[in-house]
Amino acid sequence: MTRVYNFSAGPAALPEPVLRQAAEEMLDWHGRGMSIMEMSHRTPDFEGVIAAAEADLRELMGIPANYKVLFLQGGATLQFGMVPINLLRGKTSADYIVTGSWSEKALGEAKRYCDVNVAASTAAANYTYAPMQSELKLDPNAAFVHVCTNETIMGVEFPYVPETGNVPLVADMSSHILSREIDVSKYALIYAGAQKNIGPVGLTVVIVREDLLGQPLPGMPTLLDYKVHADNGSMLNTPPTFAIYMAGLVFKWLKGQGGVTTMEQMNIAKARCLYEAIDGSGGYYRNPVRPTDRSRMNVPFTLVDDALDAIFLKESLAAGLSSLKGHKSVGGMRASIYNPMPLAGVEALVDFMRDFAARHG
Ligand SMILES: *Cc1c(COP(=O)(O)O)cnc(C)c1O
């Protein structure tokens, strides 16, 4: 068996050493004669696993002490609703910066709970850039400002942190959390589905400033109240134990790699390699995103003729390059190059792209 270079947008590639360790521990975790999956979450063993995962995440991201780290379920999509449910706090409107499919979906869900002000939308430009600070029409009375800092489908990444004054800033970082250094204190709440850049699906990480907790909309299910999760150490009910364990292994792996600083340098190098190949292809390959706002994690590109798409996918897979099909709303290809993707994988893709262009010119 040979492992492919997996460019899937999510669920996505995991670090091979993490998979190997999980495989080794599958039948017998730390001499307990059972896998972590088969163990009660109400055991000192699992409590140690979740505590270590939180401690390592706090260290990796430099999460300040006045922030809670929650390990939830329901995906980033449930956060589209949980954010307004918890953060409206008596206010009636929220600001949404709309830069692609995911922020559009977040806005759509928020409309169920409040008035929504579109602080900026790049829809008219087919979501090919991140609006600049001067383009944001922010309402000082909004309950919060929501931004998707990396649009996974369009491949647009914010190169700056929107300045929102006293209004809490909420970010969907599902597809680039831990890929670059960020200042957590600039955000009121950060959420991320794990299956892009953290671990397997089933876990959603929420990092939230504790002073914002405790005023959810009335009548909502208990499980949608962040404070209840915070007060119960993310274990009000059975948490996604295996996904938390896997995320913990990924955090340890990241620390071993040199942490987020080293990852960011690698991610810059990987993204540069791929965008240079696209831009240097004489128009054979194209990425429409404004260069300053191009995602380091998700790189969509089209071929000169979409009749070549199927051949590209077939030949790339045969060359050990998997899951390059673009999202149906954008077409073409998309290479997701999250933390576990080595530079060698991107170089293999770039070599393939050059060769393909030469053969199908
Ligand atoms: C994948 C993704 C989502 C949706 O995640 P689910 O876990 O499927 O709910 C939301 N936002 C972003 C930025 C994503 O990449």
CSV table of C-alpha atoms and ligand atoms in Angstrom, one decimal:
chain,number,residue,atom,x,y,z
A,1,MET,CA,0.0,0.0,0.0
A,2,THR,CA,1.2,3.5,-0.8
A,3,ARG,CA,-0.4,6.6,0.6
A,4,VAL,CA,-1.5,9.2,-1.9
A,5,TYR,CA,-1.0,12.9,-1.6
A,6,ASN,CA,-4.5,13.8,-0.5
A,7,PHE,CA,-5.7,17.3,-1.5
A,8,SER,CA,-9.2,16.8,-0.1
A,9,ALA,CA,-10.9,20.0,1.3
A,10,GLY,CA,-12.4,18.0,4.2
A,11,PRO,CA,-12.5,15.6,5.7
A,12,ALA,CA,-8.9,16.0,4.9
A,13,ALA,CA,-5.4,14.4,5.2
A,14,LEU,CA,-4.0,13.7,8.7
A,15,PRO,CA,-0.3,13.5,9.6
A,16,GLU,CA,0.9,10.0,8.9
A,17,PRO,CA,2.6,9.7,12.3
A,18,VAL,CA,-0.7,10.5,14.0
A,19,LEU,CA,-2.5,7.8,12.0
A,20,ARG,CA,0.3,5.3,12.9
A,21,GLN,CA,0.1,6.1,16.6
A,22,ALA,CA,-3.7,5.8,16.5
A,23,ALA,CA,-3.4,2.4,14.7
A,24,GLU,CA,-0.9,1.2,17.3
A,25,GLU,CA,-3.1,2.3,20.2
A,26,MET,CA,-6.3,1.0,18.6
A,27,LEU,CA,-6.6,-2.3,20.4
A,28,ASP,CA,-4.8,-1.4,23.6
A,29,TRP,CA,-4.6,2.3,24.6
A,30,HIS,CA,-1.8,2.7,27.2
A,31,GLY,CA,-2.1,-0.9,28.5
A,32,ARG,CA,-5.8,-0.6,29.3
A,33,GLY,CA,-6.8,-3.5,27.0
A,34,MET,CA,-9.2,-1.3,25.1
A,35,SER,CA,-9.2,1.5,22.6
A,36,ILE,CA,-9.9,5.0,23.6
A,37,MET,CA,-13.2,4.7,21.7
A,38,GLU,CA,-14.4,2.0,24.0
A,39,MET,CA,-13.7,3.9,27.2
A,40,SER,CA,-16.0,5.9,29.3
A,41,HIS,CA,-15.5,9.7,29.1
A,42,ARG,CA,-16.0,9.7,32.9
A,43,THR,CA,-12.6,8.1,33.5
A,44,PRO,CA,-9.4,9.7,34.7
A,45,ASP,CA,-7.8,8.4,31.5
A,46,PHE,CA,-10.1,10.2,29.2
A,47,GLU,CA,-10.1,13.3,31.4
A,48,GLY,CA,-6.4,13.3,30.9
A,49,VAL,CA,-6.8,13.1,27.1
A,50,ILE,CA,-9.2,16.0,26.9
A,51,ALA,CA,-7.2,18.1,29.4
A,52,ALA,CA,-4.0,17.5,27.4
A,53,ALA,CA,-5.7,18.4,24.1
A,54,GLU,CA,-7.0,21.7,25.6
A,55,ALA,CA,-3.6,22.5,27.2
A,56,ASP,CA,-1.7,21.8,23.9
A,57,LEU,CA,-4.2,23.9,21.9
A,58,ARG,CA,-3.9,26.7,24.3
A,59,GLU,CA,-0.1,26.6,24.0
A,60,LEU,CA,-0.1,26.3,20.2
A,61,MET,CA,-2.5,29.3,19.7
A,62,GLY,CA,-1.5,31.3,22.8
A,63,ILE,CA,-5.1,31.4,24.0
A,64,PRO,CA,-5.4,33.9,26.9
A,65,ALA,CA,-6.7,32.6,30.3
A,66,ASN,CA,-10.0,34.5,30.0
A,67,TYR,CA,-11.0,32.4,27.0
A,68,LYS,CA,-12.8,29.1,27.2
A,69,VAL,CA,-12.0,26.2,24.9
A,70,LEU,CA,-15.0,24.1,24.1
A,71,PHE,CA,-15.0,20.7,22.3
A,72,LEU,CA,-18.4,20.5,20.7
A,73,GLN,CA,-20.3,18.6,18.0
A,74,GLY,CA,-22.6,19.6,15.1
A,75,GLY,CA,-19.9,21.0,12.9
A,76,ALA,CA,-19.2,24.6,12.0
A,77,THR,CA,-22.7,24.6,10.6
A,78,LEU,CA,-24.2,24.4,14.1
A,79,GLN,CA,-22.1,27.4,15.1
A,80,PHE,CA,-23.9,29.4,12.4
A,81,GLY,CA,-26.8,29.2,14.8
A,82,MET,CA,-25.1,29.0,18.1
A,83,VAL,CA,-23.2,32.2,17.6
A,84,PRO,CA,-26.3,34.4,17.3
A,85,ILE,CA,-28.2,32.4,19.9
A,86,ASN,CA,-25.4,33.1,22.4
A,87,LEU,CA,-24.0,36.4,21.4
A,88,LEU,CA,-27.0,38.6,20.6
A,89,ARG,CA,-27.3,39.2,24.4
A,90,GLY,CA,-30.4,41.5,24.2
A,91,LYS,CA,-29.4,43.1,20.9
A,92,THR,CA,-31.3,42.6,17.7
A,93,SER,CA,-28.8,42.8,14.9
A,94,ALA,CA,-25.5,41.5,13.8
A,95,ASP,CA,-23.0,42.5,11.1
A,96,TYR,CA,-21.9,39.9,8.5
A,97,ILE,CA,-18.9,40.2,6.1
A,98,VAL,CA,-19.8,38.0,3.2
A,99,THR,CA,-16.9,36.7,1.2
A,100,GLY,CA,-18.0,33.3,-0.1
A,101,SER,CA,-20.3,30.3,0.4
A,102,TRP,CA,-19.6,29.8,4.1
A,103,SER,CA,-20.1,33.3,5.3
A,104,GLU,CA,-23.2,33.4,3.1
A,105,LYS,CA,-24.5,30.3,4.9
A,106,ALA,CA,-23.6,31.7,8.3
A,107,LEU,CA,-25.6,34.8,7.4
A,108,GLY,CA,-28.6,32.8,6.2
A,109,GLU,CA,-28.8,31.0,9.6
A,110,ALA,CA,-28.4,34.2,11.6
A,111,LYS,CA,-31.4,35.6,9.9
A,112,ARG,CA,-33.5,33.1,11.8
A,113,TYR,CA,-32.6,34.9,15.0
A,114,CYS,CA,-31.8,38.6,14.3
A,115,ASP,CA,-31.6,41.3,11.7
A,116,VAL,CA,-28.5,41.0,9.6
A,117,ASN,CA,-26.5,43.9,8.3
A,118,VAL,CA,-24.2,43.0,5.3
A,119,ALA,CA,-21.1,44.9,6.3
A,120,ALA,CA,-19.6,44.0,3.0
A,121,SER,CA,-20.2,41.5,0.3
A,122,THR,CA,-17.9,40.5,-2.5
A,123,ALA,CA,-20.6,38.5,-4.3
A,124,ALA,CA,-20.6,40.9,-7.3
A,125,ALA,CA,-17.0,40.0,-7.9
A,126,ASN,CA,-17.7,36.3,-7.6
A,127,TYR,CA,-16.1,36.3,-4.2
A,128,THR,CA,-12.6,36.8,-5.4
A,129,TYR,CA,-11.2,39.1,-2.7
A,130,ALA,CA,-11.4,40.1,0.9
A,131,PRO,CA,-12.8,43.6,1.4
A,132,MET,CA,-10.5,46.1,3.0
A,133,GLN,CA,-11.1,47.7,6.3
A,134,SER,CA,-12.3,50.9,4.6
A,135,GLU,CA,-14.9,48.9,2.7
A,136,LEU,CA,-16.6,47.6,5.8
A,137,LYS,CA,-19.9,49.3,6.8
A,138,LEU,CA,-19.9,48.4,10.4
A,139,ASP,CA,-22.8,49.2,12.8
A,140,PRO,CA,-21.5,50.2,16.2
A,141,ASN,CA,-24.7,48.8,17.8
A,142,ALA,CA,-24.4,45.4,16.3
A,143,ALA,CA,-24.2,42.5,18.7
A,144,PHE,CA,-21.2,41.1,16.9
A,145,VAL,CA,-19.4,41.1,13.6
A,146,HIS,CA,-19.1,37.7,11.8
A,147,VAL,CA,-16.3,36.9,9.3
A,148,CYS,CA,-15.1,33.8,7.6
A,149,THR,CA,-11.3,34.3,7.7
A,150,ASN,CA,-10.7,31.6,5.1
A,151,GLU,CA,-13.3,30.8,2.5
A,152,THR,CA,-12.6,27.1,1.8
A,153,ILE,CA,-14.5,27.0,-1.5
A,154,MET,CA,-13.4,30.3,-3.1
A,155,GLY,CA,-9.9,30.2,-1.7
A,156,VAL,CA,-10.0,33.7,-0.2
A,157,GLU,CA,-8.2,34.4,3.1
A,158,PHE,CA,-8.2,37.6,5.0
A,159,PRO,CA,-4.7,39.1,5.1
A,160,TYR,CA,-5.7,41.3,8.1
A,161,VAL,CA,-7.9,41.2,11.2
A,162,PRO,CA,-11.0,43.4,10.8
A,163,GLU,CA,-11.0,46.2,13.4
A,164,THR,CA,-14.5,46.3,15.0
A,165,GLY,CA,-14.0,48.6,17.9
A,166,ASN,CA,-16.1,47.5,20.9
A,167,VAL,CA,-18.2,45.1,18.9
A,168,PRO,CA,-17.2,41.5,19.4
A,169,LEU,CA,-15.5,39.9,16.4
A,170,VAL,CA,-16.5,36.3,15.6
A,171,ALA,CA,-14.5,34.2,13.1
A,172,ASP,CA,-15.2,31.0,11.3
A,173,MET,CA,-11.6,29.6,11.0
A,174,SER,CA,-12.6,26.1,10.1
A,175,SER,CA,-10.2,25.8,7.2
A,176,HIS,CA,-7.1,27.7,8.4
A,177,ILE,CA,-7.0,27.4,12.2
A,178,LEU,CA,-3.5,26.5,13.3
A,179,SER,CA,-2.1,27.3,9.8
A,180,ARG,CA,-0.8,30.7,10.8
A,181,GLU,CA,-0.1,32.8,13.9
A,182,ILE,CA,-3.1,34.7,15.1
A,183,ASP,CA,-3.7,37.0,18.0
A,184,VAL,CA,-6.7,35.3,19.7
A,185,SER,CA,-7.3,38.4,21.9
A,186,LYS,CA,-8.5,40.3,18.8
A,187,TYR,CA,-11.5,37.9,18.5
A,188,ALA,CA,-14.4,37.4,20.8
A,189,LEU,CA,-15.1,34.0,19.5
A,190,ILE,CA,-13.3,31.6,17.1
A,191,TYR,CA,-14.9,28.4,15.8
A,192,ALA,CA,-13.6,25.6,13.6
A,193,GLY,CA,-14.9,22.3,12.4
A,194,ALA,CA,-12.1,19.8,13.1
A,195,GLN,CA,-12.1,18.0,9.8
A,196,LYS,CA,-10.1,20.5,7.8
A,197,ASN,CA,-7.0,21.3,9.8
A,198,ILE,CA,-7.4,19.7,13.2
A,199,GLY,CA,-8.5,16.1,13.1
A,200,PRO,CA,-11.3,13.8,12.1
A,201,VAL,CA,-14.9,15.0,11.6
A,202,GLY,CA,-17.2,15.0,14.6
A,203,LEU,CA,-15.5,17.7,16.7
A,204,THR,CA,-15.9,21.4,16.5
A,205,VAL,CA,-13.6,23.6,18.5
A,206,VAL,CA,-14.9,26.9,19.9
A,207,ILE,CA,-12.7,29.4,21.6
A,208,VAL,CA,-14.8,32.1,23.3
A,209,ARG,CA,-14.1,35.0,25.7
A,210,GLU,CA,-15.8,34.1,29.0
A,211,ASP,CA,-17.5,37.4,29.6
A,212,LEU,CA,-19.7,36.8,26.6
A,213,LEU,CA,-21.3,33.7,28.1
A,214,GLY,CA,-24.5,33.2,30.0
A,215,GLN,CA,-27.1,35.1,28.1
A,216,PRO,CA,-28.4,32.8,25.4
A,217,LEU,CA,-31.8,33.4,23.7
A,218,PRO,CA,-34.5,31.9,25.9
A,219,GLY,CA,-36.2,28.6,24.9
A,220,MET,CA,-33.2,27.1,23.2
A,221,PRO,CA,-31.9,23.5,23.9
A,222,THR,CA,-29.5,23.3,26.8
A,223,LEU,CA,-26.8,21.9,24.4
A,224,LEU,CA,-26.8,25.2,22.4
A,225,ASP,CA,-25.7,27.2,25.5
A,226,TYR,CA,-21.9,27.8,25.4
A,227,LYS,CA,-21.9,28.5,29.2
A,228,VAL,CA,-23.3,25.0,29.9
A,229,HIS,CA,-20.5,23.4,27.9
A,230,ALA,CA,-17.9,25.7,29.6
A,231,ASP,CA,-19.2,24.9,33.1
A,232,ASN,CA,-19.1,21.2,32.3
A,233,GLY,CA,-15.7,21.0,30.7
A,234,SER,CA,-17.3,20.1,27.4
A,235,MET,CA,-18.7,17.0,29.0
A,236,LEU,CA,-22.3,17.8,29.8
A,237,ASN,CA,-23.1,14.8,27.6
A,238,THR,CA,-20.8,12.3,25.9
A,239,PRO,CA,-18.3,14.3,23.9
A,240,PRO,CA,-16.8,13.0,20.6
A,241,THR,CA,-14.1,11.1,22.5
A,242,PHE,CA,-12.2,9.6,19.5
A,243,ALA,CA,-12.1,12.9,17.6
A,244,ILE,CA,-10.8,14.7,20.7
A,245,TYR,CA,-8.2,12.0,21.1
A,246,MET,CA,-7.1,12.3,17.5
A,247,ALA,CA,-7.1,16.1,17.7
A,248,GLY,CA,-4.9,15.8,20.7
A,249,LEU,CA,-2.4,13.6,18.8
A,250,VAL,CA,-2.4,16.3,16.0
A,251,PHE,CA,-1.7,19.0,18.5
A,252,LYS,CA,1.3,17.0,19.9
A,253,TRP,CA,2.5,16.4,16.3
A,254,LEU,CA,2.2,20.2,15.6
A,255,LYS,CA,4.3,21.0,18.7
A,256,GLY,CA,6.9,18.5,17.5
A,257,GLN,CA,7.0,20.2,14.2
A,258,GLY,CA,7.9,23.5,15.9
A,259,GLY,CA,4.3,24.8,16.4
A,260,VAL,CA,2.3,27.3,14.4
A,261,THR,CA,5.3,29.5,13.6
A,262,THR,CA,7.0,26.7,11.7
A,263,MET,CA,3.8,25.6,10.2
A,264,GLU,CA,3.1,29.1,8.9
A,265,GLN,CA,6.5,29.3,7.2
A,266,MET,CA,5.9,25.9,5.6
A,267,ASN,CA,2.4,26.9,4.5
A,268,ILE,CA,3.8,30.1,2.9
A,269,ALA,CA,6.3,28.1,1.0
A,270,LYS,CA,3.8,25.5,-0.2
A,271,ALA,CA,1.3,28.1,-1.3
A,272,ARG,CA,3.9,30.2,-3.1
A,273,CYS,CA,5.1,27.1,-5.0
A,274,LEU,CA,1.6,26.3,-6.2
A,275,TYR,CA,0.5,29.9,-7.1
A,276,GLU,CA,3.7,30.5,-8.9
A,277,ALA,CA,3.0,27.4,-11.0
A,278,ILE,CA,-0.5,28.6,-11.8
A,279,ASP,CA,0.5,32.2,-12.6
A,280,GLY,CA,3.6,31.0,-14.6
A,281,SER,CA,1.5,28.7,-16.8
A,282,GLY,CA,0.8,31.3,-19.4
A,283,GLY,CA,-2.9,31.1,-18.7
A,284,TYR,CA,-3.1,27.4,-18.9
A,285,TYR,CA,-4.1,27.4,-15.2
A,286,ARG,CA,-5.9,30.3,-13.6
A,287,ASN,CA,-6.8,31.4,-10.1
A,288,PRO,CA,-9.1,34.4,-10.0
A,289,VAL,CA,-8.4,35.6,-6.4
A,290,ARG,CA,-6.7,38.9,-5.8
A,291,PRO,CA,-3.1,37.9,-5.0
A,292,THR,CA,-3.0,39.6,-1.6
A,293,ASP,CA,-6.1,37.6,-0.5
A,294,ARG,CA,-5.2,34.2,-1.8
A,295,SER,CA,-5.7,31.4,0.6
A,296,ARG,CA,-2.6,29.5,1.7
A,297,MET,CA,-4.8,26.5,2.5
A,298,ASN,CA,-7.3,26.1,-0.4
A,299,VAL,CA,-6.1,26.8,-3.9
A,300,PRO,CA,-8.8,26.6,-6.6
A,301,PHE,CA,-7.8,26.7,-10.2
A,302,THR,CA,-9.3,26.2,-13.6
A,303,LEU,CA,-7.8,24.7,-16.7
A,304,VAL,CA,-7.6,26.4,-20.0
A,305,ASP,CA,-10.5,24.2,-21.3
A,306,ASP,CA,-12.9,22.5,-18.9
A,307,ALA,CA,-13.1,19.6,-21.3
A,308,LEU,CA,-9.7,18.7,-19.9
A,309,ASP,CA,-11.0,18.5,-16.3
A,310,ALA,CA,-11.9,14.8,-16.3
A,311,ILE,CA,-8.6,13.8,-17.9
A,312,PHE,CA,-6.7,15.9,-15.4
A,313,LEU,CA,-8.5,14.2,-12.5
A,314,LYS,CA,-7.9,10.7,-13.9
A,315,GLU,CA,-4.2,11.3,-14.7
A,316,SER,CA,-3.5,13.1,-11.4
A,317,LEU,CA,-5.0,10.2,-9.4
A,318,ALA,CA,-2.9,7.7,-11.3
A,319,ALA,CA,0.1,9.8,-10.3
A,320,GLY,CA,-0.8,9.5,-6.7
A,321,LEU,CA,-2.5,12.9,-6.4
A,322,SER,CA,-5.9,12.5,-4.9
A,323,SER,CA,-9.1,14.5,-4.5
A,324,LEU,CA,-8.3,17.5,-6.7
A,325,LYS,CA,-11.8,18.0,-8.0
A,326,GLY,CA,-13.0,21.6,-7.4
A,327,HIS,CA,-16.2,22.4,-5.6
A,328,LYS,CA,-19.2,22.2,-7.9
A,329,SER,CA,-20.0,25.9,-7.4
A,330,VAL,CA,-16.6,27.0,-8.7
A,331,GLY,CA,-15.6,24.2,-11.1
A,332,GLY,CA,-12.1,23.2,-12.1
A,333,MET,CA,-9.8,22.0,-9.5
A,334,ARG,CA,-9.0,22.7,-5.9
A,335,ALA,CA,-5.9,21.7,-4.0
A,336,SER,CA,-6.3,21.9,-0.3
A,337,ILE,CA,-2.9,22.0,1.3
A,338,TYR,CA,-3.5,21.9,5.0
A,339,ASN,CA,-0.8,21.5,7.7
A,340,PRO,CA,-0.2,17.8,7.1
A,341,MET,CA,0.5,18.3,3.4
A,342,PRO,CA,4.3,18.3,3.0
A,343,LEU,CA,6.1,20.6,0.5
A,344,ALA,CA,7.0,17.4,-1.4
A,345,GLY,CA,3.3,16.9,-2.1
A,346,VAL,CA,2.8,20.3,-3.5
A,347,GLU,CA,6.0,19.9,-5.6
A,348,ALA,CA,4.6,16.6,-6.9
A,349,LEU,CA,1.4,18.4,-7.9
A,350,VAL,CA,3.3,21.2,-9.6
A,351,ASP,CA,5.5,18.8,-11.5
A,352,PHE,CA,2.3,17.0,-12.7
A,353,MET,CA,0.6,20.2,-13.7
A,354,ARG,CA,3.6,21.3,-15.8
A,355,ASP,CA,3.8,17.9,-17.5
A,356,PHE,CA,0.1,17.8,-18.0
A,357,ALA,CA,0.1,21.3,-19.7
A,358,ALA,CA,2.9,20.2,-21.9
A,359,ARG,CA,1.2,17.1,-23.0
A,360,HIS,CA,-2.3,18.6,-23.4
A,361,GLY,CA,-1.2,22.0,-24.7
B,1,LIG,C1,-16.3,23.0,6.0
B,1,LIG,C2,-16.7,24.4,6.5
B,1,LIG,C3,-17.9,24.6,7.2
B,1,LIG,C4,-18.9,23.6,7.4
B,1,LIG,O1,-18.4,22.6,8.3
B,1,LIG,P1,-19.4,21.4,8.8
B,1,LIG,O2,-18.5,20.8,9.8
B,1,LIG,O3,-19.6,20.6,7.6
B,1,LIG,O4,-20.6,22.0,9.4
B,1,LIG,C5,-18.1,25.9,7.6
B,1,LIG,N1,-17.2,26.9,7.4
B,1,LIG,C6,-16.0,26.7,6.7
B,1,LIG,C7,-15.1,27.8,6.5
B,1,LIG,C8,-15.7,25.4,6.3
B,1,LIG,O5,-14.6,25.2,5.6
